[in-house]
């Protein structure tokens, strides 16, 4: 069954609040970065304990992968919001039939039915 206007606007609200949360997270990661990068480009860098540097690198790589993941999600959300505008939202990209409201509630940026999904 196709989505009602009310269902669509509910999902749109969900997408928007998720978008806000992600932007906030990315912002927080950037702030954290600014600090650790400043410390590392210190001219006394050679005196830094190797152990600490290893930890820093590890933390930064972890942050980067989180950020990458969040940015990917942000793209998905933007695309979903665009589909709402275009009126194509909630239609499966594989077979062109409507996606269940329950699936969209769980994953508002879903592009396909759950049975086609392998990685989402
Ligand atoms: Zn499908």
Tab-separated table of C-alpha atoms and ligand atoms in Angstrom:
chain	number	residue	atom	x	y	z
A	1	UNK	CA	0.000	0.000	0.000
A	2	UNK	CA	1.250	3.460	-0.862
A	3	UNK	CA	2.008	5.863	1.970
A	4	UNK	CA	-0.617	8.300	3.113
A	5	UNK	CA	0.233	11.971	3.363
A	6	UNK	CA	0.254	11.670	7.109
A	7	UNK	CA	2.660	8.732	7.058
A	8	UNK	CA	4.949	10.558	4.678
A	9	UNK	CA	5.039	13.653	6.838
A	10	UNK	CA	5.744	11.532	9.897
A	11	UNK	CA	8.697	9.932	8.132
A	12	UNK	CA	9.852	13.302	6.874
A	13	UNK	CA	9.914	14.530	10.474
A	14	UNK	CA	11.925	11.486	11.456
A	15	UNK	CA	14.398	12.105	8.626
A	16	UNK	CA	14.817	15.731	9.601
A	17	UNK	CA	15.513	15.012	13.243
A	18	UNK	CA	17.941	12.234	12.314
A	19	UNK	CA	19.658	14.677	9.961
A	20	UNK	CA	20.049	17.172	12.800
A	21	UNK	CA	21.519	14.512	15.063
A	22	UNK	CA	24.065	13.528	12.441
A	23	UNK	CA	25.108	17.089	11.715
A	24	UNK	CA	25.605	17.569	15.432
A	25	UNK	CA	27.746	14.411	15.631
A	26	UNK	CA	29.907	15.423	12.690
A	27	UNK	CA	30.369	18.845	14.215
A	28	UNK	CA	31.426	17.236	17.498
A	29	UNK	CA	33.939	15.022	15.696
A	30	UNK	CA	35.427	18.051	13.946
A	31	UNK	CA	35.827	19.859	17.238
A	32	UNK	CA	37.602	16.858	18.713
A	33	UNK	CA	39.872	16.703	15.664
A	34	UNK	CA	40.861	20.322	15.847
A	35	UNK	CA	42.332	19.750	19.270
A	36	UNK	CA	44.266	16.560	18.606
A	37	UNK	CA	45.657	17.804	15.304
A	38	UNK	CA	46.912	20.956	16.946
A	39	UNK	CA	48.727	18.913	19.542
A	40	UNK	CA	50.357	16.666	17.014
A	41	UNK	CA	51.687	19.388	14.734
A	42	UNK	CA	53.523	20.740	17.778
A	43	UNK	CA	57.211	21.387	17.023
A	44	UNK	CA	58.199	19.228	19.979
A	45	UNK	CA	56.466	16.339	18.295
A	46	UNK	CA	59.631	14.212	18.455
A	47	UNK	CA	59.425	14.172	22.206
A	48	UNK	CA	55.938	12.794	22.171
A	49	UNK	CA	55.776	9.273	23.497
A	50	UNK	CA	55.258	6.814	20.695
A	51	UNK	CA	52.631	5.036	22.721
A	52	UNK	CA	50.543	8.170	22.950
A	53	UNK	CA	50.885	8.805	19.260
A	54	UNK	CA	49.699	5.310	18.494
A	55	UNK	CA	46.655	5.868	20.631
A	56	UNK	CA	45.994	9.204	18.961
A	57	UNK	CA	46.241	7.658	15.519
A	58	UNK	CA	43.930	4.892	16.546
A	59	UNK	CA	41.404	7.343	17.946
A	60	UNK	CA	41.569	9.509	14.858
A	61	UNK	CA	41.070	6.562	12.531
A	62	UNK	CA	38.141	5.424	14.581
A	63	UNK	CA	36.651	8.933	14.434
A	64	UNK	CA	37.209	9.085	10.690
A	65	UNK	CA	35.347	5.882	10.071
A	66	UNK	CA	32.505	7.089	12.274
A	67	UNK	CA	32.462	10.355	10.367
A	68	UNK	CA	32.505	8.571	7.032
A	69	UNK	CA	29.610	6.450	8.142
A	70	UNK	CA	27.672	9.475	9.372
A	71	UNK	CA	28.292	11.358	6.148
A	72	UNK	CA	27.067	8.430	4.126
A	73	UNK	CA	23.947	8.360	6.238
A	74	UNK	CA	23.536	12.084	5.739
A	75	UNK	CA	23.633	11.554	1.968
A	76	UNK	CA	20.994	8.846	2.243
A	77	UNK	CA	18.789	11.114	4.334
A	78	UNK	CA	19.177	14.025	1.928
A	79	UNK	CA	18.314	11.728	-0.958
A	80	UNK	CA	15.233	10.493	0.901
A	81	UNK	CA	14.096	14.056	1.632
A	82	UNK	CA	14.580	14.838	-2.046
A	83	UNK	CA	12.455	11.830	-3.000
A	84	UNK	CA	9.693	13.132	-0.731
A	85	UNK	CA	9.821	16.417	-2.643
A	86	UNK	CA	9.817	14.580	-5.962
A	87	UNK	CA	6.948	12.365	-4.886
A	88	UNK	CA	8.916	9.170	-5.470
A	89	UNK	CA	9.521	8.442	-1.793
A	90	UNK	CA	8.583	5.029	-0.460
A	91	UNK	CA	8.835	3.281	-3.810
A	92	UNK	CA	11.175	0.313	-4.075
A	93	UNK	CA	14.021	0.989	-6.489
A	94	UNK	CA	14.199	-2.662	-7.465
A	95	UNK	CA	10.620	-3.496	-8.388
A	96	UNK	CA	8.882	-0.095	-8.303
A	97	UNK	CA	6.202	-1.080	-5.792
A	98	UNK	CA	5.555	0.673	-2.456
A	99	UNK	CA	7.751	-0.102	0.552
A	100	UNK	CA	5.928	-0.997	3.774
A	101	UNK	CA	5.409	1.811	6.245
A	102	UNK	CA	6.832	-0.374	9.040
A	103	UNK	CA	10.117	-0.749	7.184
A	104	UNK	CA	10.298	2.976	6.545
A	105	UNK	CA	9.622	3.692	10.190
A	106	UNK	CA	12.589	1.546	11.114
A	107	UNK	CA	14.736	2.888	8.273
A	108	UNK	CA	13.225	6.090	6.818
A	109	UNK	CA	15.912	6.373	4.121
A	110	UNK	CA	15.326	2.845	2.820
A	111	UNK	CA	15.321	2.673	-0.992
A	112	UNK	CA	14.167	-0.917	-1.379
A	113	UNK	CA	12.147	-3.653	0.292
A	114	UNK	CA	13.865	-5.447	3.116
A	115	UNK	CA	14.200	-8.606	1.022
A	116	UNK	CA	16.503	-6.877	-1.510
A	117	UNK	CA	18.675	-5.319	1.174
A	118	UNK	CA	21.993	-6.907	1.819
A	119	UNK	CA	24.008	-4.232	3.606
A	120	UNK	CA	21.458	-1.866	5.108
B	1	LIG	ZN1	11.072	-4.412	-3.854
